[in-house]
mmCIF file of C-alpha atoms and ligand atoms in Angstrom:
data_model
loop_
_atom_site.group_PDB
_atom_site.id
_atom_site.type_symbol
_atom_site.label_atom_id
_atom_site.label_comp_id
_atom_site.label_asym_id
_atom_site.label_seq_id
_atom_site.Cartn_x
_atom_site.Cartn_y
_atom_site.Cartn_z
ATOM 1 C CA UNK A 1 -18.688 7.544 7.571
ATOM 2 C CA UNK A 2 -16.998 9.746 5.011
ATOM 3 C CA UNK A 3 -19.251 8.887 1.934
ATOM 4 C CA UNK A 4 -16.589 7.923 -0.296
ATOM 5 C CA UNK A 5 -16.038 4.817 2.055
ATOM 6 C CA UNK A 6 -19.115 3.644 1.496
ATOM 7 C CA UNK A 7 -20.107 0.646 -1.061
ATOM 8 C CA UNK A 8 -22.936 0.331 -3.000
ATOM 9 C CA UNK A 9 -25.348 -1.713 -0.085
ATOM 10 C CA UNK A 10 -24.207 1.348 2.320
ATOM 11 C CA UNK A 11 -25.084 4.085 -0.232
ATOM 12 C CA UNK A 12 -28.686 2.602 -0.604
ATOM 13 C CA UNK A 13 -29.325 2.419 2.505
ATOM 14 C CA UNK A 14 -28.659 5.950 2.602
ATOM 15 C CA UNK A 15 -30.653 6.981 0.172
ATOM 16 C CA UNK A 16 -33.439 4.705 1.993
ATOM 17 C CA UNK A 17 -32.501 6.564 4.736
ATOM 18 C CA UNK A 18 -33.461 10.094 2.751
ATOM 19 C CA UNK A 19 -35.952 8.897 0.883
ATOM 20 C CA UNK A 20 -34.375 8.660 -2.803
ATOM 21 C CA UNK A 21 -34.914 5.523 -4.878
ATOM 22 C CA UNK A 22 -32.212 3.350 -4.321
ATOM 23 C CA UNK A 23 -30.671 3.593 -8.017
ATOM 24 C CA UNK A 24 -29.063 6.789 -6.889
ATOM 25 C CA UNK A 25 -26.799 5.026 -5.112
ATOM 26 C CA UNK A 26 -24.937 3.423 -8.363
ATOM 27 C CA UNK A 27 -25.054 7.016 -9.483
ATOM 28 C CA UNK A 28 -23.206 8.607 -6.480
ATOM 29 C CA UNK A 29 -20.482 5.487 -6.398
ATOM 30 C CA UNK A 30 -20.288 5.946 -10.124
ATOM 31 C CA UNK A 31 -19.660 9.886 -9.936
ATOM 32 C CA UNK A 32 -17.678 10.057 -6.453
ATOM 33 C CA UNK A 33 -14.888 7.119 -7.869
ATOM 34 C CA UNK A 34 -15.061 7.695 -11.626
ATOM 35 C CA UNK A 35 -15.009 11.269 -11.930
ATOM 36 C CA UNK A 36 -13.065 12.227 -8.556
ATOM 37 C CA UNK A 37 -12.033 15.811 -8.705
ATOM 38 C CA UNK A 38 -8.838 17.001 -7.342
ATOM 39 C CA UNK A 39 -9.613 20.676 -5.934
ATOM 40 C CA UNK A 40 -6.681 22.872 -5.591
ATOM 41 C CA UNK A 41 -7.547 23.326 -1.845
ATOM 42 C CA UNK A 42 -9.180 19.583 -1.932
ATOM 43 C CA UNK A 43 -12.601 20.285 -0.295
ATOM 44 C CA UNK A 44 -15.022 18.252 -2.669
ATOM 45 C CA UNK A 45 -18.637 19.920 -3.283
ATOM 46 C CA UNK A 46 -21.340 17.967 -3.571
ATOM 47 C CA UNK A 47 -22.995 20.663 -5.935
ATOM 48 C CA UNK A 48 -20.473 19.494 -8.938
ATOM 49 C CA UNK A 49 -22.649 16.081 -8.715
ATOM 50 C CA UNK A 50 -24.114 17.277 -11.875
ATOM 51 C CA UNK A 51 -25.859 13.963 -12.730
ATOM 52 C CA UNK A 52 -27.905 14.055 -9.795
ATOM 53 C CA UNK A 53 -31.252 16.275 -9.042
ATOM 54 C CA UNK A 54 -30.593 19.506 -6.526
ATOM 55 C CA UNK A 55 -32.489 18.359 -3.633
ATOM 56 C CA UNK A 56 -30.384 15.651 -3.591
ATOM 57 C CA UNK A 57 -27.148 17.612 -3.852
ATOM 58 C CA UNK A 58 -28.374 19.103 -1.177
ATOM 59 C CA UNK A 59 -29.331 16.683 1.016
ATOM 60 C CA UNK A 60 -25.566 15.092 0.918
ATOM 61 C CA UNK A 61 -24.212 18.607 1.312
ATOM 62 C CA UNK A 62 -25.952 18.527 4.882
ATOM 63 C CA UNK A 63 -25.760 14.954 5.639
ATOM 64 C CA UNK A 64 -22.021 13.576 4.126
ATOM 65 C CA UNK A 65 -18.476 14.669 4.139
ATOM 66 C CA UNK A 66 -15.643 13.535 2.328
ATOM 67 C CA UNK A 67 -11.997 14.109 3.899
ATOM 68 C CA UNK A 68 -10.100 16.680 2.157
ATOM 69 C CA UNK A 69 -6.839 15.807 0.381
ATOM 70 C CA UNK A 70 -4.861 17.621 -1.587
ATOM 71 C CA UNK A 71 -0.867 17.695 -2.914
ATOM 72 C CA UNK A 72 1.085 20.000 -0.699
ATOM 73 C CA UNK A 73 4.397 18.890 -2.150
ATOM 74 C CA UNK A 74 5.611 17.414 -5.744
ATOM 75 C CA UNK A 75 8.682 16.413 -6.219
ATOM 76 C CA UNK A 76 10.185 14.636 -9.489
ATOM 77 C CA UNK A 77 13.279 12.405 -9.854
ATOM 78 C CA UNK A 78 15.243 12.431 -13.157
ATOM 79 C CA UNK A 79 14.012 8.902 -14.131
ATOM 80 C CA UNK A 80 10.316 10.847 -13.665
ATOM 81 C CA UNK A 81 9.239 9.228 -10.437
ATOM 82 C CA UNK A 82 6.968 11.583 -8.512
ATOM 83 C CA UNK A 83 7.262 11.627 -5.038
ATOM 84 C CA UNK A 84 3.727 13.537 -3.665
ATOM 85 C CA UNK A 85 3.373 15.151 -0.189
ATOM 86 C CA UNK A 86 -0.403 14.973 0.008
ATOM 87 C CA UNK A 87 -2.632 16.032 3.522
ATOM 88 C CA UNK A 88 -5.065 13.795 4.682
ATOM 89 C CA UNK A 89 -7.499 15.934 6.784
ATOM 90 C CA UNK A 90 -5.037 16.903 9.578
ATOM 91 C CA UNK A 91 -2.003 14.496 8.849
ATOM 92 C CA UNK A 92 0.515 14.197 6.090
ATOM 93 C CA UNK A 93 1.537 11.049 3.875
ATOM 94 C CA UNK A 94 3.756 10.132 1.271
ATOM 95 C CA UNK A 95 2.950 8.502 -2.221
ATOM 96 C CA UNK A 96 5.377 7.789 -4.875
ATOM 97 C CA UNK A 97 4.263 7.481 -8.590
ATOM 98 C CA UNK A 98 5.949 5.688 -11.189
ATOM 99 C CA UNK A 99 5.727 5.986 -15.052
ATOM 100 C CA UNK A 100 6.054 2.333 -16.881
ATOM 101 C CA UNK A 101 5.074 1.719 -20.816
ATOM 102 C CA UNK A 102 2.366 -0.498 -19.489
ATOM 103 C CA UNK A 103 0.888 2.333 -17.578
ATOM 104 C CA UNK A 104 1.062 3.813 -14.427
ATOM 105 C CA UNK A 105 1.871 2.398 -10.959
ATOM 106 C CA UNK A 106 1.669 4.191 -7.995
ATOM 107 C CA UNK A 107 3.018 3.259 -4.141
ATOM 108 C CA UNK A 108 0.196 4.891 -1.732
ATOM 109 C CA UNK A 109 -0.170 4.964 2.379
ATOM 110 C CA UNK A 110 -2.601 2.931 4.354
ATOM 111 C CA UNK A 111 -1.333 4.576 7.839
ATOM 112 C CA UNK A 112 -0.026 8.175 8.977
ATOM 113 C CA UNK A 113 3.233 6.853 10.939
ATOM 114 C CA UNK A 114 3.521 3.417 11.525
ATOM 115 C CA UNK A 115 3.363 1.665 14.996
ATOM 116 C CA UNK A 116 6.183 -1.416 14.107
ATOM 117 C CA UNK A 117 8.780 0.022 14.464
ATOM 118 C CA UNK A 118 11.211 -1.114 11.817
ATOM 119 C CA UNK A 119 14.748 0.181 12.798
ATOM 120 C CA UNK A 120 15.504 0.898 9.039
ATOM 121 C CA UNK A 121 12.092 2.808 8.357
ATOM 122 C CA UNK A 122 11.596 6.606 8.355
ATOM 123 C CA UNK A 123 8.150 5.886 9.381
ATOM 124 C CA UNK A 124 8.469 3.307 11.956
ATOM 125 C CA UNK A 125 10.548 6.209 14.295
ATOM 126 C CA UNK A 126 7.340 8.602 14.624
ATOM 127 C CA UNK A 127 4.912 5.596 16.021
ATOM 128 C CA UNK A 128 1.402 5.329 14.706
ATOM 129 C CA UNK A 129 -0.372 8.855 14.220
ATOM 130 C CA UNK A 130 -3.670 7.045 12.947
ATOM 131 C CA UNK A 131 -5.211 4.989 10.389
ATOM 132 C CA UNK A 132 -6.262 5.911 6.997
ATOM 133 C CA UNK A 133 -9.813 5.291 5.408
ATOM 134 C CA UNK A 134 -10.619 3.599 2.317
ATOM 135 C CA UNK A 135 -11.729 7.012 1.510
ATOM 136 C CA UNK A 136 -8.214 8.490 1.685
ATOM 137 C CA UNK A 137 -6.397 5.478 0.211
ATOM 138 C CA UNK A 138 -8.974 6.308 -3.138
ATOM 139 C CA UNK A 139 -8.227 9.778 -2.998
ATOM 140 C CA UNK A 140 -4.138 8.780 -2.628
ATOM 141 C CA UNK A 141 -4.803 6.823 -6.077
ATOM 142 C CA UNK A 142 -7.420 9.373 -7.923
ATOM 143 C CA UNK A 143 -5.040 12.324 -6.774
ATOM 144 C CA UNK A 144 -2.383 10.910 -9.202
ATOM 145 C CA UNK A 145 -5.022 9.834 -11.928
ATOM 146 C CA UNK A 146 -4.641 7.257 -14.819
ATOM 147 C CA UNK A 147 -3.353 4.634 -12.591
ATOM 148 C CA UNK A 148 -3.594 0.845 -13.582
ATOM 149 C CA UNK A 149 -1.436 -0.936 -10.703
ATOM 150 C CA UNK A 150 -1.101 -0.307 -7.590
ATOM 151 C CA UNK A 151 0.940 -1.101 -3.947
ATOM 152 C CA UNK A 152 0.194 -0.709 -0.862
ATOM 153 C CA UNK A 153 4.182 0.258 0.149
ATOM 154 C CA UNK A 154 3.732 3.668 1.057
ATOM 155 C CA UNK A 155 3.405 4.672 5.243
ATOM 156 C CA UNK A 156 2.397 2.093 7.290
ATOM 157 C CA UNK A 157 1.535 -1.464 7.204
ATOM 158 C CA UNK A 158 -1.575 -2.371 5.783
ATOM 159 C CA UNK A 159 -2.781 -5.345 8.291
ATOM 160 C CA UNK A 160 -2.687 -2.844 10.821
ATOM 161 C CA UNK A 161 -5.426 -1.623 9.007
ATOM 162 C CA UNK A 162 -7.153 -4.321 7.988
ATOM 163 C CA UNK A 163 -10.545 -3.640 7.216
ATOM 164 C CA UNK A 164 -10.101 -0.072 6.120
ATOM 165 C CA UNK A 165 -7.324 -1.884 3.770
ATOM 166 C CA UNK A 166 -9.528 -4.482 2.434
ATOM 167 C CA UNK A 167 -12.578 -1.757 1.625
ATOM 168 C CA UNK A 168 -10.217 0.318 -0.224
ATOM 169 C CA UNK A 169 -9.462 -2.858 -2.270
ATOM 170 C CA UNK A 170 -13.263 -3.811 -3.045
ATOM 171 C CA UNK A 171 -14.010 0.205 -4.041
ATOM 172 C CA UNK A 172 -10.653 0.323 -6.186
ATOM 173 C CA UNK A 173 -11.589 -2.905 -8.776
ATOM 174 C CA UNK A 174 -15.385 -2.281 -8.337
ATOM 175 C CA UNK A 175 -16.863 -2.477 -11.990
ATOM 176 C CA UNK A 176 -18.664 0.686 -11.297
ATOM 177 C CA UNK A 177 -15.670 2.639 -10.220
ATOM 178 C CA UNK A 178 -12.270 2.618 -11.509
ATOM 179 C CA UNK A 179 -11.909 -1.197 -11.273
ATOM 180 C CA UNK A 180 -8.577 -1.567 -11.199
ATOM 181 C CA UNK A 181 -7.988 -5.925 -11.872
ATOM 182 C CA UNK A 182 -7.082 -7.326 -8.226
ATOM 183 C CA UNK A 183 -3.683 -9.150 -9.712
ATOM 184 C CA UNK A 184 -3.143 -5.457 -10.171
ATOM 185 C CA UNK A 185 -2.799 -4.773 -6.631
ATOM 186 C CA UNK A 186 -0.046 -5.863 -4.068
ATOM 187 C CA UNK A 187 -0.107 -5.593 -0.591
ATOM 188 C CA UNK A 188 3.672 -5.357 1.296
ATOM 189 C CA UNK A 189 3.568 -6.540 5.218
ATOM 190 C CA UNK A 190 6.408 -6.721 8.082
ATOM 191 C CA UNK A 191 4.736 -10.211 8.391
ATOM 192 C CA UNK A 192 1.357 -10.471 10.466
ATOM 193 C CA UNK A 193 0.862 -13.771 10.250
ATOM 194 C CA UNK A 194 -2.557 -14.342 12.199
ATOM 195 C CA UNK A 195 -3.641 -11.320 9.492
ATOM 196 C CA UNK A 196 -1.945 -13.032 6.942
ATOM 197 C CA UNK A 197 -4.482 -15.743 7.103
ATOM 198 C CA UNK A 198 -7.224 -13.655 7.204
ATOM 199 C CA UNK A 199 -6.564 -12.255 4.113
ATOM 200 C CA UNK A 200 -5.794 -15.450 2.666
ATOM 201 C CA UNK A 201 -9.263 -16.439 3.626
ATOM 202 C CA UNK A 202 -10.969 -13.336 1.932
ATOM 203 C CA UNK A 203 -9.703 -15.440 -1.382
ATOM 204 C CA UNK A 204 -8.410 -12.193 -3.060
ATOM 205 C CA UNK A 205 -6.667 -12.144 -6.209
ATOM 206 C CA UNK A 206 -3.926 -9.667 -5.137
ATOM 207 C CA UNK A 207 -0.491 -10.526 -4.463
ATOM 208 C CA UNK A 208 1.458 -10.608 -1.426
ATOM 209 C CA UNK A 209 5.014 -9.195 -0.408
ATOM 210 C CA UNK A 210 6.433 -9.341 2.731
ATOM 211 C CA UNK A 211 9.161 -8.187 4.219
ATOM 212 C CA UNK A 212 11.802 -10.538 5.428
ATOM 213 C CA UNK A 213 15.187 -8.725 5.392
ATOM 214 C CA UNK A 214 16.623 -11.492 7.418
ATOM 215 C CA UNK A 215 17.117 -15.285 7.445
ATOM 216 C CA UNK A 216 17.013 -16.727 10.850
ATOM 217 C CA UNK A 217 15.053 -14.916 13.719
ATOM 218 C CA UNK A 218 18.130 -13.275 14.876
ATOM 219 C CA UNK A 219 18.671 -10.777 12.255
ATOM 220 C CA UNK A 220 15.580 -10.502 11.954
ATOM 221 C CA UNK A 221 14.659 -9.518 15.281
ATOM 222 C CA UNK A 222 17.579 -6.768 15.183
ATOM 223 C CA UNK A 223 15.672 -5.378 12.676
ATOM 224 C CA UNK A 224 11.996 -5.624 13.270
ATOM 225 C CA UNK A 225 10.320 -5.654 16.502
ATOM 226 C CA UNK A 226 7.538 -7.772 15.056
ATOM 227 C CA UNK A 227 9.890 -10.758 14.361
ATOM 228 C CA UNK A 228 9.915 -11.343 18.037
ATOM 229 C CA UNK A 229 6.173 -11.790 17.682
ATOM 230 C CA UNK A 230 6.208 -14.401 14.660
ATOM 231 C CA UNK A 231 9.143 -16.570 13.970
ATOM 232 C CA UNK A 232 10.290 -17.046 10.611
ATOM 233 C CA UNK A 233 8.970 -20.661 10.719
ATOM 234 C CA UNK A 234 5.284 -19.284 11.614
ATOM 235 C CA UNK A 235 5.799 -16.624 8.823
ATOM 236 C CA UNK A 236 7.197 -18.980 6.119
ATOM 237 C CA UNK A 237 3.750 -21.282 6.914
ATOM 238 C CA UNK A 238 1.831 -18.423 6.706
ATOM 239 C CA UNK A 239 3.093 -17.462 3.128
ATOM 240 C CA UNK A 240 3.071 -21.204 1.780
ATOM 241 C CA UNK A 241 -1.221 -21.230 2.682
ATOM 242 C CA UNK A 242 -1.077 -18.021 1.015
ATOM 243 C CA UNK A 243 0.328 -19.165 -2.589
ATOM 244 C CA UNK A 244 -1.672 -22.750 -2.042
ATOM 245 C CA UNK A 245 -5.275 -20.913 -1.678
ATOM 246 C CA UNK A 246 -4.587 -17.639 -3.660
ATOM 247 C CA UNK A 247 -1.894 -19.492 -6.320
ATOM 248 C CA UNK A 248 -0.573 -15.930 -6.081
ATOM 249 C CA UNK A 249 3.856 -15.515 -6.545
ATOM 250 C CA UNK A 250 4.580 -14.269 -3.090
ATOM 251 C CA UNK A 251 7.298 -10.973 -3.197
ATOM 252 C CA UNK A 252 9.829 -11.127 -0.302
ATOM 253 C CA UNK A 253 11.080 -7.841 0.204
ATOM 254 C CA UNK A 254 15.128 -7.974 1.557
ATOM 255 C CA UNK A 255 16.535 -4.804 2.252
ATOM 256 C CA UNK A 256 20.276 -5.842 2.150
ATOM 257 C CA UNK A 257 22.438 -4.091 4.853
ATOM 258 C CA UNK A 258 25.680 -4.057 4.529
ATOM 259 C CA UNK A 259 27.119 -6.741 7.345
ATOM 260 C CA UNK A 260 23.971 -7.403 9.030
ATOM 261 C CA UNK A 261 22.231 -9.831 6.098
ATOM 262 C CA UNK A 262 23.900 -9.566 3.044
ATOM 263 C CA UNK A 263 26.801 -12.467 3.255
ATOM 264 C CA UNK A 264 27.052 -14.979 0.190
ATOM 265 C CA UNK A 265 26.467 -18.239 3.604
ATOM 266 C CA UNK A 266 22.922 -16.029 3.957
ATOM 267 C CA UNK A 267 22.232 -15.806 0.379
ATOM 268 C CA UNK A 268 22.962 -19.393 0.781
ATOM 269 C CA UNK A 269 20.595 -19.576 3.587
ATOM 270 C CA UNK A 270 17.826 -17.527 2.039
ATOM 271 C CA UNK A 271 17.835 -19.815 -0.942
ATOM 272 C CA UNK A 272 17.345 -22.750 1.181
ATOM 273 C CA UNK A 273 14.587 -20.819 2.915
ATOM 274 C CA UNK A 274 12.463 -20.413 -0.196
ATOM 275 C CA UNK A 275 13.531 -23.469 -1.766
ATOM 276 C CA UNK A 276 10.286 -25.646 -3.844
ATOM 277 C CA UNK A 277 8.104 -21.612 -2.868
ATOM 278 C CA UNK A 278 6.164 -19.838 -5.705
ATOM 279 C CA UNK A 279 7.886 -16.393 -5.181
ATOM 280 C CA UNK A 280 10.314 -13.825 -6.266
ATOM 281 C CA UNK A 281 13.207 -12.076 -4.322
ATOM 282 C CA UNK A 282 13.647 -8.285 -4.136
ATOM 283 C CA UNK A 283 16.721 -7.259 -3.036
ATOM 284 C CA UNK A 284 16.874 -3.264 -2.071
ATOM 285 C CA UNK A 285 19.892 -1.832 -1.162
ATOM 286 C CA UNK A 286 19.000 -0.123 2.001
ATOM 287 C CA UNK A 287 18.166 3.239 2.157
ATOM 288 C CA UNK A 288 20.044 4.888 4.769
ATOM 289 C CA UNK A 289 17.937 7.120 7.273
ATOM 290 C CA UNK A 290 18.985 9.690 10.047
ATOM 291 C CA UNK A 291 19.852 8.258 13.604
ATOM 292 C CA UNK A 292 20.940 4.984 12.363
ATOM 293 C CA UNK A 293 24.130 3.471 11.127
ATOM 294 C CA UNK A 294 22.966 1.153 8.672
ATOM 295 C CA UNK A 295 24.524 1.337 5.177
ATOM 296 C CA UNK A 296 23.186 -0.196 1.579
ATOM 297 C CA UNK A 297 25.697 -3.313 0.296
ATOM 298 C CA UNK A 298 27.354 -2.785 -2.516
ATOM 299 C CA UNK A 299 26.365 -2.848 -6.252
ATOM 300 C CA UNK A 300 28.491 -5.536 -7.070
ATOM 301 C CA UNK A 301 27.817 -7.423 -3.661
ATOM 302 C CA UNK A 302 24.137 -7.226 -4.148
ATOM 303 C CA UNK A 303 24.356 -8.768 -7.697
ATOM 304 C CA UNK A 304 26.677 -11.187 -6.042
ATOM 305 C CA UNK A 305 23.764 -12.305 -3.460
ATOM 306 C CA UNK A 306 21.604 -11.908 -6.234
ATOM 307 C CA UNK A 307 23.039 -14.758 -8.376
ATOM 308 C CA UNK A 308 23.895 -17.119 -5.655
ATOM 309 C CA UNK A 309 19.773 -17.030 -5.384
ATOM 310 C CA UNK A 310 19.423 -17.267 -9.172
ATOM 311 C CA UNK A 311 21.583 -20.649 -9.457
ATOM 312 C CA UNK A 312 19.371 -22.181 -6.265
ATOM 313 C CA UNK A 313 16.439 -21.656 -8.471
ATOM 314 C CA UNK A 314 14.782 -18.440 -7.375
ATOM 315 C CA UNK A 315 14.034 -15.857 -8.672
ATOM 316 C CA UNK A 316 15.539 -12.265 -7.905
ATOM 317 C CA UNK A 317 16.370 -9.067 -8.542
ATOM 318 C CA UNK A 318 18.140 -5.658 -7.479
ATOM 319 C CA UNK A 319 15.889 -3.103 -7.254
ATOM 320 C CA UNK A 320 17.364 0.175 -8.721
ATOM 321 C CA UNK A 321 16.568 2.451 -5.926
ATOM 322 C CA UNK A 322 14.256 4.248 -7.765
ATOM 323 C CA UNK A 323 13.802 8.321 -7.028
ATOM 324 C CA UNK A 324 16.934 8.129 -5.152
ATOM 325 C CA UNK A 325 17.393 12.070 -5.278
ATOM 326 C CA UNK A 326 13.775 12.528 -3.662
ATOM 327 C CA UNK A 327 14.034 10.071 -0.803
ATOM 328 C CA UNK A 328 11.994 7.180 -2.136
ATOM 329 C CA UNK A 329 12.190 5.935 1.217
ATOM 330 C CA UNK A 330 8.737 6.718 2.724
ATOM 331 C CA UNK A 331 8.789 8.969 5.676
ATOM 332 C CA UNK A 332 11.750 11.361 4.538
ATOM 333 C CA UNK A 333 9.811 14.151 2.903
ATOM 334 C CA UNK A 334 7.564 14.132 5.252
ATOM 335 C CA UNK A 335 9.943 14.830 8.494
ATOM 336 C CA UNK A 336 12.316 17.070 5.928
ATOM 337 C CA UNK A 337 8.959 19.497 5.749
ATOM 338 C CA UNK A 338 8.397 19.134 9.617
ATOM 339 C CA UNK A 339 4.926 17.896 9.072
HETATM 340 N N1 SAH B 401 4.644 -1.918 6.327
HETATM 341 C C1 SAH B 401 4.782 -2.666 5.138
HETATM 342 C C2 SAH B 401 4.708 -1.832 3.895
HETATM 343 C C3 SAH B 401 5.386 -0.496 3.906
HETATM 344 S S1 SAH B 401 7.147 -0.496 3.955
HETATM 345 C C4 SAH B 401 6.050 -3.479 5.184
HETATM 346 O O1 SAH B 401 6.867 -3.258 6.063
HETATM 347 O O2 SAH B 401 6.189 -4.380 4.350
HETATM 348 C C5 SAH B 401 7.521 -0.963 2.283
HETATM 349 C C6 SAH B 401 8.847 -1.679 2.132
HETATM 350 O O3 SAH B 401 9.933 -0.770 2.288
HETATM 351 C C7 SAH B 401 9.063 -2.801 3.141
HETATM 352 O O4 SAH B 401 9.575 -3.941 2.501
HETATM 353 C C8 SAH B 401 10.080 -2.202 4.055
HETATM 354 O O5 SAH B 401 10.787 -3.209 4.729
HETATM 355 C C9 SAH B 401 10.918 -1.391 3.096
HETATM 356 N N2 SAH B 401 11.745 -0.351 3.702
HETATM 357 C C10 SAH B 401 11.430 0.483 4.701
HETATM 358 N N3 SAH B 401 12.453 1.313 4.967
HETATM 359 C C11 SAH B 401 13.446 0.968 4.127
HETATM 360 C C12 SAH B 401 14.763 1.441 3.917
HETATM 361 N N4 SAH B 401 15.289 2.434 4.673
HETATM 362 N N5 SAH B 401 15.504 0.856 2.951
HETATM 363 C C13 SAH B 401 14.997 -0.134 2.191
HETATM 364 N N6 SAH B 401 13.768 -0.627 2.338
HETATM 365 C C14 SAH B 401 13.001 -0.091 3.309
HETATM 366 FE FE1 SF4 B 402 6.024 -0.032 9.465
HETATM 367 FE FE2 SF4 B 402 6.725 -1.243 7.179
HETATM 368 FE FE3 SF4 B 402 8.158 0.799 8.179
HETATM 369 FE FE4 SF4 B 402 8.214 -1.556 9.404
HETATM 370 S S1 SF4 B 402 8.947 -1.096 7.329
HETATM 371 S S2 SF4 B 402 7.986 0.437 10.406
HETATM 372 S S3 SF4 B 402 6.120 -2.227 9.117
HETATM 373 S S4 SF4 B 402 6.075 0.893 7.420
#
């Protein structure tokens, strides 16, 4: 396993494993997620592990390997949102960093490609290349540096991945790392629902989005293959034992099309959808992406749907589409550079 993976329990058993007293361990975890260095040409060398005794340097050089990342591509948006092209080992992903004046927050990758095939999503057309480690989805984060929320929005949908997602989670708020706070963290999904509950059983203080985009399995199922899987009834009991065992505000993501889901009767019908929930309504005007003829509602259309949610009681807003002018919308970069 690529040693930046590991937790503290695995990283004493390795030094069991090579004979070094166990305390070492808290030492490597402590170095490897504090002090991450981003090399130009990002192969890490164990050799910089200055706090630890040569032998053991050594020892990791020979036995461990982390995956090399580095930042092929920057770009920056006038409202300063950096869009990163960054290689994982042999594949490419997308993260997109944002500057707020309560810190950093940064949109990372948990897959290369994506296999759900979302028929608005740049990174549903190309499938699923593979899954990310915890290891990379650390290295997305300590790549960009000074980072104090995070969400899991990038490539690919992170119950896919489940247990690579969830060990990136415990490694990212560990004490002894970076520990970024859990509420600090949210995790977007097309709407797994048997993985839904699994996470809500893991008792996790991050929140949830999910993606929705539609209100009645129709539309829904026009735009994502998965909604044939899991009705909207399954889904919507799926997110209610969420916020009841995690008491976590769910985000439902709506990317509103122009005559596909963005009339004021399903406004109307989305209000009476989340009626009585503990959530909050994004509305994104689509972004529109090559080989399909979908096209963002209107400004004033959007704040239209917007407010016919607002006087039902929920919450919502229209997300500016931020980074526009460097195709915020994950994927595009990425199949611009042919990688
Ligand atoms: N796979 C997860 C997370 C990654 S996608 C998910 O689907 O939730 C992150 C968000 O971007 C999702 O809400 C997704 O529906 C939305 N999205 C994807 N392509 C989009 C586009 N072209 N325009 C607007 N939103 C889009
Ligand atoms: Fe995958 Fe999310 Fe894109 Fe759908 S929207 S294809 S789930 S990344």
């Amino acid at each position: 396993m690529d040693i930046l993976s590991m937790n503290i329990t695995e990283l004493e058993q390795l030094m069991k494993d090579i004979g070094q007293p166990t305390y070492r361990a808290v030492q490597i975890f402590e170095w490897l997620h504090q002090r991450f260095p981003a090399a130009a040409d990002g192969v890490f060398s164990f050799n910089e592990m200055n706090n630890l005794p040569k032998n053991l340097r050594n020892e990791l050089t020979s036995r461990c390997y982390i995956t090399p990342a580095n930042i092929v591509e920057r770009l920056t948006a006038k409202d300063g949102t950096i869009k990163s092209l960054i290689r994982l080992g042999e594949v490419h992903i997308e993260t997109v960093l944002m500057e707020y004046a309560h810190g950093r927050s940064i949109c990372i990758s948990t897959q290369a490609g994506c296999r759900m095939g979302c028929i608005f999503c740049a990174t549903g057309q190309s499938g699923l290349i593979r899954n990310l480690t915890a290891s990379e989805m650390c290295q997305q984060v300590y790549l960009a540096g000074g980072v104090r929320n995070i969400v899991l929005m990038g490539c690919g949908e992170p119950l896919d991945n489940f247990d690579a997602t969830i060990r990136f989670v415990e490694l990212i708020t560990h004490p002894k790392g970076v520990g970024i706070g859990q509420r600090h963290i949210t995790l977007s999904t097309c709407g797994l629902v048997p993985k839904m509950r699994e996470l809500a059983s893991r008792r996790l203080q991050i929140n949830l989005a999910v993606s929705l985009h539609g209100t009645d399995d129709a539309t829904r199922q026009a735009l994502m293959p998965i909604a044939r899987r899991y009705s909207i009834k399954e889904l919507m009991a799926a997110c209610r034992e969420y916020t009841e065992i995690t008491h976590r505000r769910i985000t439902f993501e709506y990317a509103l099309t122009s005559g596909v889901n963005d009339s004021p009767a399903q406004a109307r019908a989305l209000a009476a959808l989340l009626k009585g929930m503990l959530c909050h309504v994004n509305l994104i005007p689509v972004n529109p992406v090559e080989g399909q003829s979908l096209s963002p509602t209107k400004r004033r259309e959007a704040m239209a749907f917007a407010e016919i949610l607002q006087k039902a009681g929920i919450p919502a807003t229209v997300r500016r589409t931020i980074g526009a002018e460097v195709n915020a919308a994950c994927g595009q970069l990425r199949a611009k550079k042919g990688v």
